[in-house]
XYZ file of C-alpha atoms in Angstrom:
735
model
C -10.338 6.113 32.575
C -8.554 2.928 33.556
C -4.794 3.128 33.472
C -4.693 -0.171 31.569
C -6.596 1.455 28.714
C -3.918 4.058 28.107
C -0.909 2.836 26.144
C 2.399 3.554 27.783
C 5.756 2.698 26.260
C 6.875 -0.792 27.235
C 10.507 -0.997 28.390
C 12.457 -3.247 26.059
C 14.734 -4.732 28.703
C 12.073 -5.485 31.294
C 11.924 -9.246 30.872
C 12.559 -9.929 34.542
C 10.631 -6.980 35.888
C 7.885 -8.060 38.221
C 8.579 -11.742 37.645
C 8.004 -14.566 40.068
C 10.705 -16.997 41.117
C 11.378 -19.545 38.428
C 8.996 -17.990 35.887
C 10.853 -15.067 34.360
C 12.324 -15.020 30.878
C 16.007 -14.426 30.499
C 16.913 -10.893 29.482
C 18.372 -10.728 25.971
C 21.595 -8.904 25.067
C 21.140 -5.365 23.819
C 22.105 -6.328 20.263
C 19.710 -9.279 20.008
C 16.505 -7.369 19.260
C 17.958 -5.158 16.482
C 19.636 -8.214 14.977
C 16.382 -10.174 15.032
C 14.494 -7.281 13.471
C 17.169 -6.952 10.799
C 16.838 -10.646 9.997
C 13.063 -10.331 9.639
C 13.426 -7.325 7.340
C 15.976 -9.143 5.203
C 13.620 -12.112 4.968
C 10.812 -9.788 3.887
C 13.024 -8.146 1.272
C 14.019 -11.532 -0.140
C 10.464 -12.882 -0.254
C 9.025 -9.744 -1.798
C 11.901 -8.928 -4.131
C 13.336 -12.242 -5.302
C 13.808 -12.432 -9.094
C 11.892 -9.244 -9.842
C 12.918 -9.393 -13.476
C 10.972 -12.619 -13.988
C 7.596 -11.108 -13.102
C 7.011 -9.428 -16.453
C 4.540 -6.565 -16.254
C 2.600 -8.140 -13.354
C -0.822 -6.449 -13.643
C -0.391 -4.950 -17.109
C -3.513 -2.808 -16.621
C -1.695 -0.723 -14.022
C 1.638 -1.031 -15.843
C 0.130 0.495 -18.972
C -1.305 3.301 -16.857
C 2.125 3.984 -15.331
C 3.565 4.470 -18.811
C 0.693 6.755 -19.815
C 0.892 8.752 -16.579
C 4.535 9.471 -17.267
C 3.746 11.365 -20.476
C 2.301 14.542 -18.933
C 1.234 16.037 -15.600
C -2.499 15.808 -16.266
C -2.264 12.091 -16.918
C -0.105 11.755 -13.791
C -2.533 13.634 -11.585
C -5.639 11.820 -12.777
C -4.150 8.358 -13.288
C -4.862 8.083 -17.003
C -4.822 4.586 -18.445
C -4.002 5.684 -22.004
C -1.506 8.272 -23.272
C -4.299 10.309 -24.905
C -5.934 10.917 -21.525
C -9.292 9.432 -22.497
C -10.010 7.348 -19.378
C -8.403 6.696 -15.999
C -7.838 3.471 -14.124
C -10.683 2.481 -11.821
C -8.812 3.550 -8.675
C -7.331 6.809 -7.417
C -3.781 7.297 -8.684
C -1.765 7.440 -5.432
C -0.520 3.842 -5.574
C 0.772 4.387 -9.112
C 2.646 7.611 -8.399
C 5.678 5.854 -6.814
C 5.740 3.464 -9.778
C 5.795 6.367 -12.235
C 8.687 7.934 -10.332
C 10.552 4.628 -10.298
C 10.032 4.223 -14.052
C 11.491 7.675 -14.611
C 14.555 6.819 -12.520
C 15.226 3.277 -13.764
C 13.378 3.203 -17.067
C 10.116 1.498 -17.936
C 10.715 -2.121 -16.893
C 8.468 -4.564 -15.109
C 10.899 -4.825 -12.207
C 11.063 -1.032 -11.887
C 7.307 -0.974 -11.252
C 7.494 -3.746 -8.642
C 10.480 -2.234 -6.815
C 8.377 0.427 -5.007
C 6.002 -2.337 -3.938
C 8.870 -4.296 -2.404
C 10.131 -1.252 -0.531
C 6.615 -0.427 0.675
C 6.112 -4.014 1.840
C 9.345 -4.050 3.845
C 8.534 -0.623 5.270
C 5.141 -1.957 6.365
C 6.846 -4.724 8.337
C 9.151 -2.208 10.021
C 6.346 0.211 10.919
C 4.220 -2.609 12.321
C 7.135 -3.665 14.513
C 7.555 -0.153 15.891
C 3.809 0.118 16.508
C 3.373 -3.185 18.343
C 6.591 -2.583 20.287
C 5.065 0.505 21.874
C 1.972 -1.448 22.873
C 3.207 -4.899 23.871
C 7.009 -4.881 23.947
C 9.902 -6.081 21.830
C 9.085 -9.785 21.766
C 5.506 -9.186 20.623
C 6.741 -6.717 18.004
C 9.252 -9.166 16.542
C 6.629 -11.886 16.348
C 4.155 -9.503 14.700
C 6.767 -8.488 12.138
C 7.518 -12.132 11.376
C 3.845 -13.052 11.034
C 3.231 -10.188 8.613
C 6.323 -11.130 6.620
C 5.180 -14.744 6.265
C 1.510 -14.109 5.506
C 1.104 -15.848 2.128
C -1.255 -13.356 0.493
C 0.910 -10.456 1.655
C 3.949 -11.969 -0.045
C 1.925 -12.478 -3.213
C 0.489 -8.961 -3.373
C 3.831 -7.329 -2.533
C 5.235 -8.975 -5.664
C 2.523 -7.387 -7.783
C 1.710 -3.787 -8.695
C -1.840 -3.625 -7.333
C -2.643 -0.782 -4.872
C -2.985 -2.937 -1.741
C 0.692 -2.848 -0.760
C 0.724 0.927 -0.360
C -2.697 0.794 1.312
C -1.366 -1.533 4.026
C 1.727 0.623 4.591
C -0.351 3.776 4.982
C -2.859 2.167 7.342
C -0.136 0.638 9.518
C 1.568 4.036 9.577
C -1.737 5.561 10.661
C -1.932 2.960 13.443
C 1.589 3.943 14.542
C 0.587 7.609 14.699
C -2.512 6.681 16.702
C -0.412 4.642 19.121
C 1.872 7.635 19.620
C -1.219 9.776 20.245
C -2.394 7.318 22.899
C 0.948 7.682 24.670
C 1.059 11.478 24.508
C -0.629 14.336 26.301
C -1.989 17.689 25.208
C -0.882 19.187 21.915
C 1.449 16.275 21.130
C -1.483 13.854 21.297
C -3.489 16.108 18.991
C -0.673 16.267 16.436
C -0.248 12.505 16.345
C -3.991 11.933 16.134
C -4.293 14.341 13.214
C -1.334 12.603 11.562
C -3.231 9.343 11.871
C -6.233 10.902 10.143
C -4.028 12.316 7.381
C -2.348 8.969 6.682
C -5.701 7.202 6.587
C -6.846 9.804 4.061
C -3.788 9.015 1.957
C -4.966 5.408 2.085
C -8.280 6.597 0.642
C -6.364 8.055 -2.320
C -4.931 4.577 -2.792
C -8.063 2.417 -2.620
C -10.917 4.672 -1.572
C -13.404 3.305 0.986
C -11.271 0.241 1.727
C -9.062 2.564 3.770
C -11.965 3.805 5.847
C -12.735 0.331 7.170
C -10.132 0.879 9.907
C -11.650 4.187 11.033
C -14.001 2.531 13.588
C -10.990 0.773 15.133
C -9.040 4.018 15.405
C -12.001 5.893 16.876
C -12.774 3.244 19.501
C -9.128 2.922 20.519
C -8.793 6.688 20.938
C -12.022 7.136 22.866
C -11.070 4.361 25.286
C -7.359 5.035 25.655
C -6.870 8.700 24.819
C -5.678 11.186 27.411
C -7.780 13.908 28.981
C -11.451 14.252 29.796
C -14.178 13.094 27.446
C -15.001 16.490 25.965
C -11.479 17.381 24.735
C -10.976 13.764 23.692
C -14.037 13.890 21.435
C -13.035 17.339 20.169
C -9.615 16.036 19.146
C -11.219 13.073 17.417
C -13.488 15.372 15.425
C -10.483 17.463 14.426
C -8.684 14.357 13.214
C -11.858 13.415 11.339
C -11.779 16.739 9.522
C -8.156 16.088 8.526
C -9.191 12.629 7.361
C -11.992 14.041 5.208
C -9.778 16.720 3.659
C -6.898 14.367 2.873
C -9.328 11.798 1.453
C -11.573 13.952 -0.685
C -9.304 16.612 -2.183
C -8.763 14.493 -5.280
C -12.511 13.942 -5.658
C -13.070 17.693 -5.392
C -10.242 18.407 -7.843
C -11.835 16.137 -10.450
C -15.194 17.868 -10.013
C -13.731 21.402 -10.175
C -11.105 20.867 -12.880
C -11.453 23.827 -15.272
C -10.570 22.050 -18.521
C -10.938 18.651 -20.108
C -9.792 15.676 -18.094
C -9.916 11.901 -18.497
C -13.169 10.098 -17.842
C -12.997 8.432 -14.418
C -12.854 4.722 -15.153
C -15.377 2.518 -13.357
C -17.887 5.346 -12.849
C -21.267 5.671 -14.547
C -21.046 9.392 -15.204
C -17.317 10.137 -15.338
C -17.170 11.602 -11.834
C -14.872 10.555 -9.012
C -17.739 10.712 -6.517
C -19.697 8.051 -8.403
C -16.582 5.863 -8.314
C -16.360 6.348 -4.540
C -19.910 5.344 -3.720
C -20.522 2.982 -6.637
C -17.910 0.732 -8.201
C -15.409 1.140 -5.357
C -17.980 1.625 -2.606
C -21.471 0.266 -2.150
C -21.179 -1.754 -5.344
C -18.374 -3.762 -3.770
C -20.343 -4.450 -0.611
C -23.849 -5.018 -1.896
C -23.253 -5.866 -5.545
C -25.830 -4.944 -8.131
C -28.723 -6.587 -9.892
C -28.526 -4.613 -13.145
C -25.485 -6.346 -14.612
C -23.289 -3.261 -14.440
C -19.623 -3.191 -13.572
C -20.239 -3.361 -9.827
C -20.927 -7.104 -10.047
C -18.686 -8.221 -12.878
C -21.715 -9.581 -14.632
C -22.759 -11.693 -11.674
C -19.378 -13.409 -11.437
C -17.945 -11.124 -8.756
C -17.850 -13.640 -5.939
C -16.172 -16.233 -8.100
C -12.638 -15.058 -7.361
C -13.114 -15.646 -3.641
C -16.128 -17.928 -3.380
C -19.608 -17.255 -2.112
C -20.112 -14.522 0.447
C -20.824 -15.640 3.988
C -19.206 -16.421 7.305
C -17.057 -19.165 5.802
C -15.547 -17.179 2.939
C -12.250 -16.436 4.709
C -11.810 -20.170 5.345
C -12.874 -21.549 1.958
C -10.776 -23.180 -0.734
C -9.888 -19.928 -2.479
C -9.149 -17.669 0.490
C -8.331 -19.974 3.407
C -4.744 -20.669 2.444
C -4.073 -17.005 1.823
C -5.000 -15.470 5.190
C -6.879 -17.817 7.571
C -3.978 -19.764 9.119
C -3.908 -17.684 12.317
C -7.492 -16.443 12.490
C -8.365 -19.060 15.170
C -5.428 -17.789 17.238
C -6.734 -14.229 16.849
C -10.114 -15.279 18.228
C -8.324 -16.841 21.191
C -6.257 -13.668 21.641
C -9.365 -11.520 21.921
C -10.877 -13.966 24.417
C -7.694 -13.773 26.529
C -7.824 -9.962 26.389
C -11.374 -9.991 27.754
C -10.471 -12.561 30.425
C -7.451 -10.552 31.585
C -9.539 -7.392 31.805
C -12.144 -9.188 33.934
C -9.501 -10.717 36.197
C -7.853 -7.353 36.682
C -11.131 -5.741 37.675
C -11.590 -8.505 40.233
C -8.100 -7.909 41.609
C -6.724 -11.264 40.494
C -4.203 -9.724 38.087
C -2.058 -6.632 38.533
C -1.990 -3.833 36.001
C 1.526 -4.824 34.919
C 0.213 -8.206 33.822
C -2.412 -6.755 31.459
C -1.744 -5.112 28.098
C -3.494 -1.765 27.503
C -7.089 -2.230 26.372
C -6.790 0.393 23.636
C -4.298 -1.784 21.752
C -6.632 -4.783 21.841
C -9.477 -2.563 20.655
C -7.385 -1.096 17.855
C -6.270 -4.379 16.336
C -9.313 -6.420 17.316
C -11.804 -3.970 15.811
C -9.613 -3.614 12.711
C -9.739 -7.384 12.213
C -13.432 -7.839 12.996
C -14.664 -4.987 10.785
C -12.514 -5.877 7.784
C -13.274 -9.591 8.112
C -16.999 -8.874 8.346
C -16.964 -6.687 5.238
C -14.913 -9.098 3.150
C -16.948 -12.088 4.282
C -20.266 -10.472 3.402
C -19.128 -8.581 0.311
C -21.387 -9.440 -2.640
C -19.650 -7.327 -5.242
C -16.213 -7.790 -6.753
C -13.931 -9.631 -4.341
C -10.393 -10.935 -4.807
C -8.544 -13.019 -2.200
C -5.679 -10.512 -2.167
C -7.956 -7.912 -0.567
C -7.466 -9.857 2.661
C -3.885 -8.626 2.944
C -5.540 -5.713 4.781
C -6.271 -8.180 7.603
C -2.636 -9.229 7.919
C -1.362 -6.382 10.169
C -4.195 -6.963 12.643
C -3.629 -10.723 12.606
C 0.088 -10.196 13.207
C -0.423 -7.682 16.014
C -2.973 -9.867 17.805
C -0.663 -12.887 17.636
C 2.142 -10.812 19.105
C -0.196 -9.407 21.729
C -1.401 -12.866 22.742
C 2.164 -14.061 23.254
C 3.069 -11.002 25.319
C -0.115 -11.287 27.382
C 0.463 -14.953 28.194
C 4.079 -14.330 29.193
C 3.014 -11.473 31.473
C 0.293 -13.553 33.088
C 2.699 -16.440 33.612
C 5.238 -14.123 35.245
C 2.503 -12.742 37.479
C 1.902 -16.132 39.042
C -1.172 -17.883 37.506
C -0.362 -21.206 35.898
C -3.127 -21.254 33.270
C -1.202 -19.237 30.652
C 0.702 -22.264 29.230
C -2.612 -24.080 28.881
C -3.914 -21.239 26.714
C -0.708 -21.515 24.726
C -1.408 -25.208 24.261
C -4.897 -24.378 22.999
C -3.459 -21.850 20.545
C -1.003 -24.400 19.183
C -3.633 -27.115 18.911
C -6.195 -25.025 17.030
C -3.651 -23.432 14.698
C -1.847 -26.686 13.918
C -5.146 -28.483 13.436
C -6.375 -25.838 11.012
C -3.012 -25.815 9.196
C -3.247 -29.576 8.690
C -6.785 -29.175 7.331
C -5.638 -26.510 4.859
C -2.646 -28.523 3.683
C -4.746 -31.654 3.219
C -7.055 -29.785 0.845
C -4.273 -30.039 -1.725
C -2.321 -33.147 -0.661
C -0.411 -33.278 -3.941
C 1.070 -29.844 -3.292
C 3.547 -30.003 -0.390
C 1.346 -32.496 1.426
C 4.425 -33.603 3.363
C 4.041 -30.419 5.452
C 1.474 -32.196 7.603
C 4.086 -34.278 9.425
C 6.654 -31.608 10.377
C 3.811 -29.306 11.426
C 2.329 -32.020 13.638
C 5.751 -32.892 15.061
C 6.530 -29.255 15.881
C 3.078 -28.860 17.386
C 3.517 -31.883 19.640
C 6.915 -30.638 20.797
C 5.442 -27.213 21.545
C 2.563 -28.733 23.533
C 4.926 -30.841 25.642
C 7.256 -27.923 26.348
C 4.368 -25.623 27.227
C 2.971 -28.149 29.694
C 6.386 -28.641 31.278
C 6.908 -24.878 31.506
C 4.050 -24.651 34.012
C 6.470 -25.992 36.619
C 9.802 -25.216 35.022
C 9.861 -21.547 34.085
C 13.203 -21.838 32.308
C 11.514 -23.897 29.589
C 9.176 -21.048 28.717
C 11.502 -19.540 26.118
C 11.981 -22.899 24.386
C 8.266 -23.597 24.590
C 7.369 -20.234 23.065
C 9.903 -20.761 20.277
C 8.528 -24.207 19.489
C 4.996 -22.798 19.450
C 5.987 -20.096 16.976
C 7.636 -22.647 14.683
C 4.634 -24.966 14.757
C 2.196 -22.142 14.042
C 4.182 -20.489 11.244
C 5.636 -23.545 9.484
C 2.746 -24.138 7.083
C 1.905 -20.526 6.168
C 5.623 -19.888 5.902
C 5.914 -22.690 3.328
C 3.115 -21.124 1.298
C 4.783 -17.726 1.535
C 8.198 -19.040 0.525
C 6.625 -20.785 -2.475
C 5.409 -17.525 -4.000
C 8.717 -16.161 -5.405
C 9.314 -19.312 -7.443
C 5.700 -19.950 -8.379
C 3.892 -19.446 -11.664
C 0.790 -18.835 -9.587
C 0.874 -15.066 -9.969
C -1.896 -13.896 -12.264
C -1.513 -10.138 -12.583
C -5.041 -9.257 -11.465
C -5.394 -12.017 -8.900
C -2.038 -12.852 -7.310
C -2.217 -15.685 -4.802
C 0.047 -18.051 -2.922
C -0.015 -21.804 -2.678
C -1.202 -24.429 -5.157
C -2.547 -23.648 -8.596
C -6.114 -24.905 -8.400
C -8.177 -23.152 -11.050
C -8.297 -20.825 -13.992
C -8.574 -17.487 -12.213
C -5.172 -17.038 -10.667
C -4.340 -20.184 -8.805
C -5.409 -20.675 -5.250
C -7.483 -17.563 -5.374
C -9.413 -18.557 -8.448
C -12.754 -20.136 -9.020
C -13.183 -23.405 -7.147
C -13.028 -26.730 -8.874
C -16.051 -28.937 -9.041
C -16.701 -30.240 -5.578
C -14.310 -27.853 -3.853
C -15.471 -26.262 -0.659
C -16.896 -22.823 -1.067
C -19.177 -23.850 -3.931
C -18.685 -25.054 -7.475
C -19.726 -21.843 -9.161
C -19.445 -18.174 -8.247
C -22.383 -16.643 -6.472
C -24.857 -15.155 -8.899
C -23.304 -16.622 -12.054
C -25.754 -15.584 -14.744
C -27.698 -18.155 -16.677
C -26.281 -18.555 -20.127
C -22.730 -17.938 -18.937
C -21.705 -21.231 -20.475
C -22.811 -20.022 -23.884
C -21.116 -16.669 -23.387
C -17.708 -17.979 -22.386
C -16.760 -19.966 -25.526
C -15.850 -16.660 -27.159
C -13.029 -16.135 -24.681
C -9.867 -15.022 -26.437
C -7.102 -17.461 -27.024
C -9.500 -20.230 -27.958
C -10.444 -21.071 -24.372
C -13.493 -23.211 -23.806
C -15.593 -23.381 -20.648
C -15.678 -26.365 -18.384
C -18.952 -28.094 -17.691
C -19.668 -25.449 -15.112
C -19.379 -22.660 -17.644
C -15.961 -21.568 -16.393
C -12.914 -20.879 -18.562
C -10.217 -23.524 -18.763
C -6.533 -23.412 -19.447
C -6.820 -22.038 -22.949
C -8.606 -18.900 -21.859
C -5.494 -16.832 -21.569
C -7.384 -13.638 -22.108
C -9.425 -13.960 -18.970
C -7.897 -12.025 -16.069
C -5.610 -14.255 -14.114
C -6.169 -17.256 -16.365
C -3.495 -19.842 -15.704
C -4.958 -23.278 -15.819
C -8.451 -24.504 -15.161
C -10.753 -27.403 -14.436
C -11.776 -30.244 -16.634
C -15.289 -31.562 -16.982
C -14.637 -34.066 -14.233
C -13.523 -31.388 -11.813
C -9.836 -32.290 -11.906
C -7.247 -29.578 -12.293
C -6.069 -28.707 -15.790
C -2.473 -27.435 -15.901
C -1.832 -24.059 -17.417
C -1.015 -24.132 -21.092
C 2.298 -22.643 -22.224
C 1.973 -18.918 -22.316
C -0.855 -18.686 -19.811
C 1.098 -18.553 -16.568
C 2.244 -15.383 -14.940
C 5.217 -13.878 -16.649
C 4.560 -15.942 -19.781
C 1.402 -14.467 -21.209
C 2.421 -12.823 -24.472
C -0.424 -10.623 -25.487
C -2.885 -12.102 -23.045
C -4.675 -11.146 -19.896
C -3.578 -8.616 -17.310
C -0.365 -10.378 -16.362
C 3.004 -11.455 -17.603
C 4.873 -9.990 -20.512
C 1.819 -8.560 -22.358
C 3.795 -8.710 -25.596
C 2.230 -7.770 -28.906
C 1.814 -10.627 -31.361
C 3.199 -10.345 -34.872
C -0.275 -9.728 -36.278
C -0.970 -7.031 -33.710
C 2.201 -5.256 -34.754
C 1.129 -5.496 -38.382
C -2.237 -3.975 -37.503
C -0.651 -1.081 -35.629
C 1.936 -0.439 -38.330
C -0.805 -0.452 -40.961
C -2.802 2.128 -38.995
C 0.220 4.365 -38.347
C 1.392 4.353 -41.973
C -2.031 5.211 -43.398
C -2.981 7.813 -40.822
C 0.321 9.496 -39.877
C -1.347 12.748 -38.852
C -4.029 11.192 -36.656
C -3.635 12.081 -32.976
C -4.912 8.639 -31.968
C -3.343 5.939 -34.091
C -5.612 3.120 -32.961
C -8.676 2.812 -30.733
C -9.261 -0.674 -29.384
C -12.561 -2.176 -28.367
C -12.610 -4.801 -25.634
C -11.542 -2.808 -22.623
C -8.161 -2.391 -20.999
C -7.338 -6.067 -21.425
C -7.181 -5.422 -25.154
C -5.237 -2.173 -25.069
C -2.595 -2.866 -22.389
C -0.148 -4.715 -24.690
C -0.443 -1.987 -27.327
C 0.287 0.770 -24.797
C 3.205 -1.115 -23.261
C 4.585 -2.409 -26.562
C 4.697 0.826 -28.519
C 5.152 4.564 -28.133
C 2.235 5.323 -30.446
C -0.918 6.891 -29.031
C -3.337 4.009 -28.547
C -6.538 4.128 -26.502
C -8.587 1.347 -24.980
C -12.299 1.965 -25.232
C -14.603 1.124 -22.332
C -12.150 1.061 -19.440
C -11.269 -2.020 -17.415
C -14.411 -3.991 -18.301
C -15.274 -2.375 -21.654
C -18.507 -1.067 -20.104
C -17.549 2.582 -19.426
C -18.938 5.311 -21.675
C -15.499 6.481 -22.776
C -15.091 7.320 -25.509
C -18.740 8.054 -26.149
C -20.283 7.835 -29.584
C -20.213 11.639 -29.725
C -16.449 11.604 -29.080
C -15.915 8.984 -31.797
C -17.874 11.113 -34.249
C -15.790 14.168 -33.362
C -12.475 12.316 -33.598
C -13.213 10.755 -36.970
C -14.656 13.979 -38.390
C -11.595 16.003 -37.329
C -9.124 13.393 -38.510
C -7.933 12.632 -34.969
C -8.833 8.959 -35.364
C -9.130 6.714 -38.391
C -8.631 3.105 -37.350
C -10.498 1.084 -34.752
C -9.786 -2.479 -33.714
C -13.286 -3.531 -32.847
C -15.492 -6.516 -32.273
C -17.111 -8.256 -35.188
C -20.245 -8.590 -33.081
C -22.347 -6.125 -31.142
C -21.220 -5.484 -27.583
C -18.181 -7.220 -26.170
C -16.389 -6.998 -22.872
C -16.589 -9.257 -19.863
C -19.507 -11.709 -19.881
C -22.671 -10.085 -18.623
C -21.252 -6.547 -18.617
C -22.443 -5.198 -21.956
C -24.504 -2.081 -21.414
C -26.024 0.718 -23.436
C -22.758 2.578 -23.950
C -20.941 -0.557 -25.089
C -23.702 -1.558 -27.482
C -23.986 1.936 -28.945
C -20.233 2.227 -29.460
C -20.004 -1.144 -31.180
C -23.026 -0.432 -33.346
C -21.692 2.964 -34.409
C -18.391 1.407 -35.450
C -20.147 -1.290 -37.457
C -22.412 1.261 -39.177
C -19.841 3.974 -39.901
C -16.536 2.180 -40.458
C -15.448 -0.299 -43.101
C -13.864 -3.652 -42.305
C -10.243 -4.034 -43.350
C -9.419 -7.536 -44.663
C -6.535 -9.275 -42.914
C -4.699 -9.555 -46.224
C -4.415 -5.744 -46.363
C -2.101 -5.596 -43.371
C -0.451 -8.970 -43.831
C -2.409 -10.895 -41.247
C -1.914 -14.648 -41.093
C -5.635 -15.404 -41.091
C -9.025 -13.868 -41.738
C -10.128 -10.605 -40.228
C -12.136 -12.427 -37.603
C -9.243 -14.483 -36.284
C -9.178 -14.645 -32.509
C -5.467 -15.346 -32.594
C -4.810 -12.162 -34.577
C -6.047 -9.942 -31.808
C -7.710 -12.274 -29.414
C -4.625 -12.685 -27.297
C -5.236 -9.256 -25.901
C -8.556 -7.963 -27.087
C -10.893 -8.824 -24.310
C -14.060 -10.850 -24.426
C -15.927 -9.669 -27.483
C -15.360 -12.709 -29.709
C -13.893 -12.059 -33.153
C -11.844 -8.898 -33.670
C -11.883 -6.784 -36.802
C -9.830 -3.805 -37.945
C -12.105 -0.958 -39.082
C -11.268 2.038 -41.256
C -13.538 4.883 -40.160
C -12.571 7.117 -43.092
C -13.461 4.634 -45.829
C -17.222 4.392 -45.442
């Protein structure tokens, strides 16, 4: 095994060690590095935590689940969406556990649910710094921490209550443990390697197979850089794999072996956790589905992030969220290969080359995750790409450290590579900014100016080594100026749909920059696989929203997840209507305040007064989007039928029959038409449930509960009752 493959701790104060005359960097005071790290962490805390109270419930789907999980231990353990324990959220519960604890400490407030996310985000920055520091030194670690802090999509997701924030923290922590294993010998290496497997398994309990995408990177890095002979190295890896499997699958086994009743696992076809692993949250995400089930969101899955393919990470929806430094990462990997070749030929010393295992760790992490997200044909949101951010940050830090080491070793080509990095990153930043020239288009000029200054200083530093520090600083500013502006814009932006948080300009009706593209935007006008007839299906969107000429919801469609504006028939942007932006969506969507309307309160009060002994006061058709405001806005036992998309078989028709026969349920807020749910997702269970309600329950006129309009009014319940068209209150004891 090559010594360069094995990671050894990099001395922090070794700036002048091994340097050539006139090329070394000045050593920094002992307090400078901790102070710089502290400043980065404060910046992260401000970006992630600014004005938490203004975010409302963020993703009210998960917020409602947090409230329900806090009612009893079974709901907590399974991640129940409703207080009755009928159905779970469509993810494992680990990401919600800290939010439940926070709500118990501070009370059930929107900011109390986001606070753990902020702390996890800042912790992720700190752990990444400590990890990269052990591989590439203090300077690389500080730059990596800063890049992660200023990644736009990372700022956006850390201000939301989706699971990805905890996932990133756990995976970066697993990378830290692996790095420690690469530096250790014997039993210490085994312990750290097993810790890495355990933490990755905890990531599985956060977002299932998404966590396992980094496993190839960890395995390759260990096999190349681990200590000892091949046989014990492989044996240790297999042991860590067993720990990974146990820590990942214990919850799946618990669900299967649970002795009593438990909530139906949301998103699955048969109520099992294993089906959720390999289906909705597994192969369904990667390959999609042709049967119109929940794996493909009715054929609209790719719409949130554009068509699948090599260009997805650079398209109009995703490019501004994560792609700013991807060209630099490609250059970093090329430099790593070049340095390895030069070292083998004796043209570079070992001290001038970073350990290969670190490049393999972060490079494989980036390549595998980017390949999966680019080719993913199932449900895809731009915020998934926050999982790329640690690898992007580490590779940028590694490139800087590698170039400085090479420059100190004597060769004069390192500044030229730095020039190339600045040119490609600044050029791509200008291209991204010019896509939306009306939104901070002025950024083009300071970015170009900083880039030119960095290029000049880098060229001069080839002969004047003392300019290297200034040149590197100018390069960092030029590269991070534009993504930093996008990141800083997030805390004050209305561009934060609960289910699809994004940074940057608000460009469409599905959560701003991460939404569906406007007519003529790069990445395609319509989502891949949009079913024929979608245009006729979408006019029934709640809130009175109408589709654009492309069959996509416009600004009025406040009930659609992430709806906050849209596109007109000419392809121009339509501003969000009042009440449709994040934090201002009373009763609508999966974001904002999720407040009950006056009519919804009348409906619930009517049901409670006339069925005081019923265990379930109201069952709501239309999926979680319909039920979330009722769960958050009242302490009554309310259930949402059908799960996230209204397509799950929970409750089944048999359960409805049992509940109504035993007096456990009397009133149902259902759809006036057969089916319901997200367009294209109606299935047998949904149809049967709707038909049973229509056949066995009597419609309650709006005048009975004091509604302001007829029983079919979309405004009465449409603000939060999903995609089934008109909504009707049914009395299942009166027919």
